[in-house]
Coordinates of C-alpha atoms in Angstrom, one line a residue:
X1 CA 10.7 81.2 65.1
X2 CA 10.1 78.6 67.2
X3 CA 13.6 77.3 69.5
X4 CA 14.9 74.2 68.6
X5 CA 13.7 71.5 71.6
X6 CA 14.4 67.9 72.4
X7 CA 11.0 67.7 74.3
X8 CA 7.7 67.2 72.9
X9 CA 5.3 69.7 74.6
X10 CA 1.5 68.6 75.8
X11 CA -0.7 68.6 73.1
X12 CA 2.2 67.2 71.1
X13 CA 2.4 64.5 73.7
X14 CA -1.3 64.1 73.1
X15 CA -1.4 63.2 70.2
X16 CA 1.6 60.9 70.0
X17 CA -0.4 58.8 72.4
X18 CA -3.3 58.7 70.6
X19 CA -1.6 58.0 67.2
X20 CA 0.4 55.5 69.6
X21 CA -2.1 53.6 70.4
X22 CA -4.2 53.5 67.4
X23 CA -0.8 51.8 65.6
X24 CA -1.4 49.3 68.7
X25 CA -4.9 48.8 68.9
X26 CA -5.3 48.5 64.9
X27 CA -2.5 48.7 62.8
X28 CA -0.7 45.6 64.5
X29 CA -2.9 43.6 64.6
X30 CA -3.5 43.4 60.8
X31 CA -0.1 43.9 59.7
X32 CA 0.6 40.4 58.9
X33 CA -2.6 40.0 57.1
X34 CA -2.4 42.8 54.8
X35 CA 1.2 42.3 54.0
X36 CA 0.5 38.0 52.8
X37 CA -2.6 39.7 51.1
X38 CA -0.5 42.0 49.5
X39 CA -3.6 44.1 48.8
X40 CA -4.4 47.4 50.4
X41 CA -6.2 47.5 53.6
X42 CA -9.3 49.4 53.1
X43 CA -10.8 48.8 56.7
X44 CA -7.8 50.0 58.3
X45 CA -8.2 53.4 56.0
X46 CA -11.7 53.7 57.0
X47 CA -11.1 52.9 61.2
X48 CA -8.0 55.8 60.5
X49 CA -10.5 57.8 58.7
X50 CA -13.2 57.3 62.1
X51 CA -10.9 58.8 64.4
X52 CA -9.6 61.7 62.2
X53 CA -6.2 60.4 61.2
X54 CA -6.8 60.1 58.1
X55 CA -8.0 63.3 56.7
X56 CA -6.4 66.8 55.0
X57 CA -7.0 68.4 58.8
X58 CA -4.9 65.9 60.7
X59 CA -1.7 66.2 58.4
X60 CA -2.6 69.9 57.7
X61 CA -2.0 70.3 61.8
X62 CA 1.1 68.7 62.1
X63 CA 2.8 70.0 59.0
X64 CA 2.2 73.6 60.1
X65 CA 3.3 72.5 63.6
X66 CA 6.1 75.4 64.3
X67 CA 8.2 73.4 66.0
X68 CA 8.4 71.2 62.7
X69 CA 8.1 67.7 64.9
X70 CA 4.6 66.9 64.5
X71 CA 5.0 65.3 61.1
X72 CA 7.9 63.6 62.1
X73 CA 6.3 62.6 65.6
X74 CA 3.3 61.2 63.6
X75 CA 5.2 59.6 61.2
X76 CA 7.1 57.9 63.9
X77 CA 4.2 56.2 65.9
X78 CA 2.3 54.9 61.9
X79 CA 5.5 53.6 61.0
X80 CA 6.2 51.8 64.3
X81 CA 2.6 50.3 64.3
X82 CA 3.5 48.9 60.3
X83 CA 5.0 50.1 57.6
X84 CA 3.2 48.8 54.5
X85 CA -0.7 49.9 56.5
X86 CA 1.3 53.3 57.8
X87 CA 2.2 54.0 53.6
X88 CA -1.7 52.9 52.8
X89 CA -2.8 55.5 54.9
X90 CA 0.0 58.4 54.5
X91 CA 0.5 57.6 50.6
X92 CA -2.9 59.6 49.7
X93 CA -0.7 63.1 51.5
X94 CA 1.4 62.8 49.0
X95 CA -0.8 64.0 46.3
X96 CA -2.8 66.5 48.9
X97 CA 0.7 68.3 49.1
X98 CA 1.0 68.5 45.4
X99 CA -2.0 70.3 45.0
X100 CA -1.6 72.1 48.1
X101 CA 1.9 73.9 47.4
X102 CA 0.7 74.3 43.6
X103 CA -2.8 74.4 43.8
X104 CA -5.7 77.9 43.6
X105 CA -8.0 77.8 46.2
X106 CA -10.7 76.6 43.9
X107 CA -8.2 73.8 42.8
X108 CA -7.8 72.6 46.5
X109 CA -11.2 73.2 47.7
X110 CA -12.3 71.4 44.4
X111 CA -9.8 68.1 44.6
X112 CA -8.8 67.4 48.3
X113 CA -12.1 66.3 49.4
X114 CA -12.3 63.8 46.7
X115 CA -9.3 62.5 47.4
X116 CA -10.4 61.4 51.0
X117 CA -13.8 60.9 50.8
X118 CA -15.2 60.2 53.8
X119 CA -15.4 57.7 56.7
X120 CA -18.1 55.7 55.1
X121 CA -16.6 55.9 51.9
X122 CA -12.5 56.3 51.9
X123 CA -10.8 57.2 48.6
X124 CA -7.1 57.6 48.1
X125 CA -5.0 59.8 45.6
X126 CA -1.7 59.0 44.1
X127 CA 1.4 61.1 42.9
X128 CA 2.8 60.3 40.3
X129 CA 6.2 61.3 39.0
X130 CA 8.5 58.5 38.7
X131 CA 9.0 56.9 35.1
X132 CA 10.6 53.8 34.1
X133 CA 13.7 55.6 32.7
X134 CA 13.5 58.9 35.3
X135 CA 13.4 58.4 38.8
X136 CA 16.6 60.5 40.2
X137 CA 17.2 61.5 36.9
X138 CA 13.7 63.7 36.8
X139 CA 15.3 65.7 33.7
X140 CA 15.0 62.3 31.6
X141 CA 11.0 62.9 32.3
X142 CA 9.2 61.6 29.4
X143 CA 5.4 62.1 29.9
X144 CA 3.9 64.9 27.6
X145 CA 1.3 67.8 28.6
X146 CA 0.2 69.3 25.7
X147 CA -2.2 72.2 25.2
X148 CA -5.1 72.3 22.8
X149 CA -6.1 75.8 22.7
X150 CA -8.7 75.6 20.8
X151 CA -10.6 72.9 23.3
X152 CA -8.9 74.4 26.6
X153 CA -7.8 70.9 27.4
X154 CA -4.7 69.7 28.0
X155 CA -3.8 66.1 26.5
X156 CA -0.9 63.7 28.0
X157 CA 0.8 60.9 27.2
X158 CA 3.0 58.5 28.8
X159 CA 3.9 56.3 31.2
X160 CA 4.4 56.8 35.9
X161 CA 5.7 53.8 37.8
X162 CA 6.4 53.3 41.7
X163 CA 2.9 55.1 42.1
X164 CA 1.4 54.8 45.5
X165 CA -2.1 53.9 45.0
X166 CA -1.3 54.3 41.3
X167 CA -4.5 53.2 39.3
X168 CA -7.0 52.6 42.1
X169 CA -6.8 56.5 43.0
X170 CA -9.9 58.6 42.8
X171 CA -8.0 61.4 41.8
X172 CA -4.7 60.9 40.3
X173 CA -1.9 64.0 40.4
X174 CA 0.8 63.8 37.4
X175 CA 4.1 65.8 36.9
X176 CA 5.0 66.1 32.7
X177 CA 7.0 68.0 30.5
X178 CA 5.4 71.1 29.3
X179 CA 8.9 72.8 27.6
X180 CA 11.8 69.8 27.2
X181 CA 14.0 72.2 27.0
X182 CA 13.8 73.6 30.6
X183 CA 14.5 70.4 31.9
X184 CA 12.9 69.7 35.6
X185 CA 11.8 73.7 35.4
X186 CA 9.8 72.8 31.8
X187 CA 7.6 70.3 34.6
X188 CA 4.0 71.0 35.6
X189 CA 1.5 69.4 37.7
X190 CA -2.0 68.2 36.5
X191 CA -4.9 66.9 38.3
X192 CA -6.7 63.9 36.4
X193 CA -10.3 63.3 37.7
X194 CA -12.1 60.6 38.7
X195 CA -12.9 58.0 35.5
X196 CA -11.1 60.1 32.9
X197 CA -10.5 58.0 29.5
X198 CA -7.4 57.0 28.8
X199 CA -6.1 56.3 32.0
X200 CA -5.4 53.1 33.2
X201 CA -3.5 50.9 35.6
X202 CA -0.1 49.2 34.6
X203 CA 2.0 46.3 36.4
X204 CA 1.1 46.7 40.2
X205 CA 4.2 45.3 41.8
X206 CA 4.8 42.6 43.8
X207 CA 7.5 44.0 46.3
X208 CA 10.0 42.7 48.6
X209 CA 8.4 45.0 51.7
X210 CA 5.7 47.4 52.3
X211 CA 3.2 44.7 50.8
X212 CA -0.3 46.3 52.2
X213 CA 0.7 49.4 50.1
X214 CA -0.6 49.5 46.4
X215 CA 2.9 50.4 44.2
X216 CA 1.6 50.5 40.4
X217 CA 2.1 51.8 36.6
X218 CA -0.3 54.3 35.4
X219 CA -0.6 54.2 31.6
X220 CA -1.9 57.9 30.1
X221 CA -3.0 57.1 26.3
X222 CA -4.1 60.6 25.0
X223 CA -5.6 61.3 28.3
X224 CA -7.5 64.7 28.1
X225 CA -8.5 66.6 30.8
X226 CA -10.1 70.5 31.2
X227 CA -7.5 73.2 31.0
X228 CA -8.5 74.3 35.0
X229 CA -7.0 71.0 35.8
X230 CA -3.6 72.3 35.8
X231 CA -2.4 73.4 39.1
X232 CA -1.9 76.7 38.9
X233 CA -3.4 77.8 36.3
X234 CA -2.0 78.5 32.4
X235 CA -1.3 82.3 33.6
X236 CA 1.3 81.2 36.3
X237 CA 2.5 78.4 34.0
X238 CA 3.3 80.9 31.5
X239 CA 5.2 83.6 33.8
X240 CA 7.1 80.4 34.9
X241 CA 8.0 78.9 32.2
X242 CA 9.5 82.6 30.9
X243 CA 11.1 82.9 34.2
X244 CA 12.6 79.6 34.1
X245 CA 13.9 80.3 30.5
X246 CA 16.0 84.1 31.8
X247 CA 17.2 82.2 34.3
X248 CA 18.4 79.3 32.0
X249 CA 20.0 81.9 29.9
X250 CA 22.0 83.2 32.7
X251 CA 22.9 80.3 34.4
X252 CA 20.7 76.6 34.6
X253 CA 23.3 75.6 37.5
X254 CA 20.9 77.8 39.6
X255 CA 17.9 76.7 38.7
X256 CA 18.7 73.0 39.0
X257 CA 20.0 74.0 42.6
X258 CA 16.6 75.4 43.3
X259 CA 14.6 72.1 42.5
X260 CA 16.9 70.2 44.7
X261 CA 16.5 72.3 47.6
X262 CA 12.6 71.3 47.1
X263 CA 13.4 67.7 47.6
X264 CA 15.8 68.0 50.3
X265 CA 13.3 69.6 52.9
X266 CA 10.7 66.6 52.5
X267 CA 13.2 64.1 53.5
X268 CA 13.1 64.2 56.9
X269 CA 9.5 62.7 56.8
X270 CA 11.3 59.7 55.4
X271 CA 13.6 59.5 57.8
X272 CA 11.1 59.5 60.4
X273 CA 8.8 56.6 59.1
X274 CA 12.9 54.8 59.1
X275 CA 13.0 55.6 62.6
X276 CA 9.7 54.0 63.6
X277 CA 10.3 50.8 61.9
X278 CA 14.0 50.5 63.2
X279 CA 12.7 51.2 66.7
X280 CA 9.8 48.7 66.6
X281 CA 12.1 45.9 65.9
X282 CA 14.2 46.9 68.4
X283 CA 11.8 47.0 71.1
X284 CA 11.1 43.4 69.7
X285 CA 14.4 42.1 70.1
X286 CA 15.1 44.0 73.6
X287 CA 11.8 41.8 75.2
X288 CA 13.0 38.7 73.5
X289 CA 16.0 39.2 74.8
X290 CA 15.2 39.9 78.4
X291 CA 12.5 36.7 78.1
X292 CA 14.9 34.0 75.9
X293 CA 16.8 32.4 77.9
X294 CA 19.7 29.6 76.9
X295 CA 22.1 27.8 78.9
X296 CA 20.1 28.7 82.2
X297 CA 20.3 32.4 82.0
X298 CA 18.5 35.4 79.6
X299 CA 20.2 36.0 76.4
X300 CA 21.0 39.6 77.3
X301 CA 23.0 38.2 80.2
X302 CA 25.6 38.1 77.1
X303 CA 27.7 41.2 75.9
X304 CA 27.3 39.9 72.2
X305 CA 23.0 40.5 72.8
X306 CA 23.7 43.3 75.3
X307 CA 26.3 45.2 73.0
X308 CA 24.1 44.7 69.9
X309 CA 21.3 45.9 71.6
X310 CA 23.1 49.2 73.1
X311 CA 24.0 50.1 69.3
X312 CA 21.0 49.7 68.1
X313 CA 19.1 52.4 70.5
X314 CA 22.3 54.5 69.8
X315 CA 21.5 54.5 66.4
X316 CA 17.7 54.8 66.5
X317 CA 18.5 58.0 68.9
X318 CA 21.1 59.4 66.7
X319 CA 18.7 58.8 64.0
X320 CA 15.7 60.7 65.7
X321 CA 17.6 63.6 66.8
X322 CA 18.9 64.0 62.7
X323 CA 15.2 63.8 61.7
X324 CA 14.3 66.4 64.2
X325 CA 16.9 69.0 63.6
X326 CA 16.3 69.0 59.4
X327 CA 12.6 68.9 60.1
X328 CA 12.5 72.2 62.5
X329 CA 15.0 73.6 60.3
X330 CA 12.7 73.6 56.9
X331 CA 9.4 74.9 59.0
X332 CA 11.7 77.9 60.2
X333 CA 13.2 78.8 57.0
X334 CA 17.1 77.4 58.4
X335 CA 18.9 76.5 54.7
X336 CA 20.2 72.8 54.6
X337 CA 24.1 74.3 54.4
X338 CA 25.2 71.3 54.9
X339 CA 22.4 69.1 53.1
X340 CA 21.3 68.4 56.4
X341 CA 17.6 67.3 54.9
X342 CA 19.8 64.4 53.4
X343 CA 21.4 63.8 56.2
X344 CA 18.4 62.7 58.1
X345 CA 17.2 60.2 55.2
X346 CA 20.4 59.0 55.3
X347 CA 21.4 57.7 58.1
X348 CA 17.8 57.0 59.1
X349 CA 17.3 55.0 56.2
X350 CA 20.7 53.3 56.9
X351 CA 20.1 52.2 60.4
X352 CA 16.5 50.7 59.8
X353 CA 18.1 48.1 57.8
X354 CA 20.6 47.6 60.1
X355 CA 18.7 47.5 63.1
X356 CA 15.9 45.3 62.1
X357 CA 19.0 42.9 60.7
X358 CA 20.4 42.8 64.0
X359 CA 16.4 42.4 65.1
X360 CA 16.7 38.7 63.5
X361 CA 20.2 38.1 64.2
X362 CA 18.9 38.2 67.8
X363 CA 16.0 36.3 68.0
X364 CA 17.9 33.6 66.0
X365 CA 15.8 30.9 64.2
X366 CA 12.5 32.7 65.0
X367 CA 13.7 35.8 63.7
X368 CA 13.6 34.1 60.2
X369 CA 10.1 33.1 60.5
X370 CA 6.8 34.7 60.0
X371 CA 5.9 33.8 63.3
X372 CA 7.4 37.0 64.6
X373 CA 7.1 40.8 63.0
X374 CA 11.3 41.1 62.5
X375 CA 11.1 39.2 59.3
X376 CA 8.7 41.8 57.7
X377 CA 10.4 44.7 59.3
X378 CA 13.3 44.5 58.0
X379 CA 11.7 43.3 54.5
X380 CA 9.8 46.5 54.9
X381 CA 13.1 49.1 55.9
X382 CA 14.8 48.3 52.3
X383 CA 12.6 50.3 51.1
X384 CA 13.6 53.4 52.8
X385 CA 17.4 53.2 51.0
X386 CA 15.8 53.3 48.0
X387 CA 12.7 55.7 47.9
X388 CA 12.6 59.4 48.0
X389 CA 16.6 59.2 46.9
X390 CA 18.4 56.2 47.2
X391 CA 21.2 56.4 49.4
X392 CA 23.7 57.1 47.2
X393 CA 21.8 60.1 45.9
X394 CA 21.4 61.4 49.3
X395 CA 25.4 60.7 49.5
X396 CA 26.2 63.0 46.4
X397 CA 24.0 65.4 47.4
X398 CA 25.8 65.8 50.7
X399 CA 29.4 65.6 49.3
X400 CA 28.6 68.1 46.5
X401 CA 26.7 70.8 49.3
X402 CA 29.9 70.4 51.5
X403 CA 32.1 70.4 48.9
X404 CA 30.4 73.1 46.0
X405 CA 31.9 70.9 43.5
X406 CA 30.2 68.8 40.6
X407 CA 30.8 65.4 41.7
X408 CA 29.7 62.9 39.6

């Protein structure tokens, strides 16, 4: 077990350079394009997928980090560079992990590849879980896997929303309901291929922030796919399923327990992307603060600016450290006693909106316009109290850990 540490070592320091200045040198620079596009920025994929950030082996190196800070590190430097680019080129890990923690080795060595491609022809991969009447609530899940023995396939039906890349995936991941009466244990995981029938893209959104990443509906009408797509197999399904159903029997308060430790350990990566856009726009107001100057003087010649500015870094510290602790404790096995996963999505979440607030408030007049990158920051860091658990999911999940009672 690796000892919990404040400092980065070399090769960690390495590579938060290089991601560092890859969010400089290219991200930045077309952040305000992709976000008025509002379309997803396929050249920045491809310069990512050049250098070997974007790519199974770069994520697969940082999440088996054993200090647990290399995603959070990385996640830190995208996010600082722009959030909506940083989500177009993360967003495809979300279904690698999918397959990856349910996955056989054929399954993974068969689907990961295609959902990368290569760096003269990118592909990304969505995840898709949400539904328009179960997002928290994923025991309201409404999409239906259904096995037809006879043709080894399995055949779903329903409807995913909030679906990074959703519909313009080459290979789209989907959670459904195998056994309703299991609730969020009666879920499994299937792998739709490339230019299956019956899929097909929704509403794609037009959001508030995070603008260069693709946020869609995917419409499953009778979509059949070959029974190997199943992650897993039907084998482990099976013993799952029966598993799921003793432990129901004896007590479902346990098993529901169980699926929310899952989601608590990959919060602090949310955190982290919360920290790099709350310290990005803080960087921007401490320059234009040292630089603006009014009544004969710089505007951090004033406590209001100064004090504002002193809270913020506070914040984005206190923040960080969170972040860091949750994240080394789920790579060493530490339980969240204390829901300390949600703790870090919390309060990171939390202070990127009010930092990149405080970011305009600042700059004044030109904070409000689009000629500087606080507007879109803090357009962008709403997203972050809402995704992944709002914040008042992450709330109840803290009160009833600390507590051990039901709140509701």
């Amino acid at each position: 077990m690796a000892e919990f540490t404040m400092e980065l070592n070399d090769e960690q320091k390495e590579v938060r350079d290089w991601l560092h200045g890859f969010a400089a040198d290219v991200i930045r620079p077309a952040a305000s394009e992709w976000d008025e596009r509002e379309e997803t920025p396929w050249p920045v994929i491809q310069e990512a997928a050049k250098v070997g950030i974007y790519s199974l082996d770069f994520y697969a190196q940082q999440y088996f980090d054993p200090t647990g800070l290399g995603i959070p590190m990385a996640m830190e430097e995208l996010f600082w560079g722009d959030a909506g680019i940083a989500l177009s080129i993360v967003g495809t890990g979300l279904a690698a992990v999918g397959v990856l923690a349910n996955g056989t080795e054929e399954q993974i060595g068969t689907w990961i590849p295609q959902m990368y491609g290569d760096a003269n022809d990118v592909k990304v991969a969505a995840f898709c879980s949400s539904e328009p009447d179960a997002g928290s609530d994923v025991a309201s899940m409404r999409t239906r896997a259904v096995y037809d023995e006879a043709k080894d396939e399995w055949v779903l039906n329903g409807t995913k929303t909030w679906a990074t890349n959703g519909g313009i995936a080459n290979v789209h991941v989907v959670v459904a309901v195998v056994d309703s009466g299991l609730g969020s244990k009666g879920h499994a995981s299937f792998i739709v291929p490339p230019n299956t029938p019956g899929l097909s893209q929704g509403q794609k959104f037009k959001k508030h922030g995070i603008r260069a990443s693709h946020t869609a509906e995917v419409v499953l009408e009778n979509v059949r796919i070959p029974g190997s797509c199943l992650l897993g197999g039907k084998e482990k399904l099976d013993e799952r399923l029966a598993r799921a159903r003793e432990r129901a029997k004896a007590g479902g308060e346990r098993v529901k327990n169980a699926a929310m430790a899952t989601f608590e350990a990959s919060r602090p990566a949310v955190g982290a992307m919360a920290v790099g856009t709350a310290r990005a726009a803080y960087e921007v107001a401490l320059d234009y603060a040292k630089t603006r100057e009014q009544f004969g003087r710089p505007i951090i010649d004033n406590q209001g600016v100064a004090f504002q500015l002193a809270d913020m870094r506070t914040s984005i510290d206190a923040a960080r450290l969170l972040v860091w602790r949750a994240s080394w404790m789920a790579i060493n096995g530490r339980p969240f006693t204390a829901a300390e996963g949600s703790m870090s999505k919390l309060f990171a979440s939390e202070t990127a909106k009010k930092v990149t607030a405080q970011a305009i408030q600042i700059l004044g007049g030109n904070g409000y316009t689009r000629e500087y990158p606080v507007e879109r920051m803090h357009r962008d860091a709403a997203i972050y109290t809402i995704f992944e658990g709002t914040s008042e999911v992450q709330r109840l999940v803290i009160a009833r850990t600390l507590s051990g009672m039901p709140i509701r």
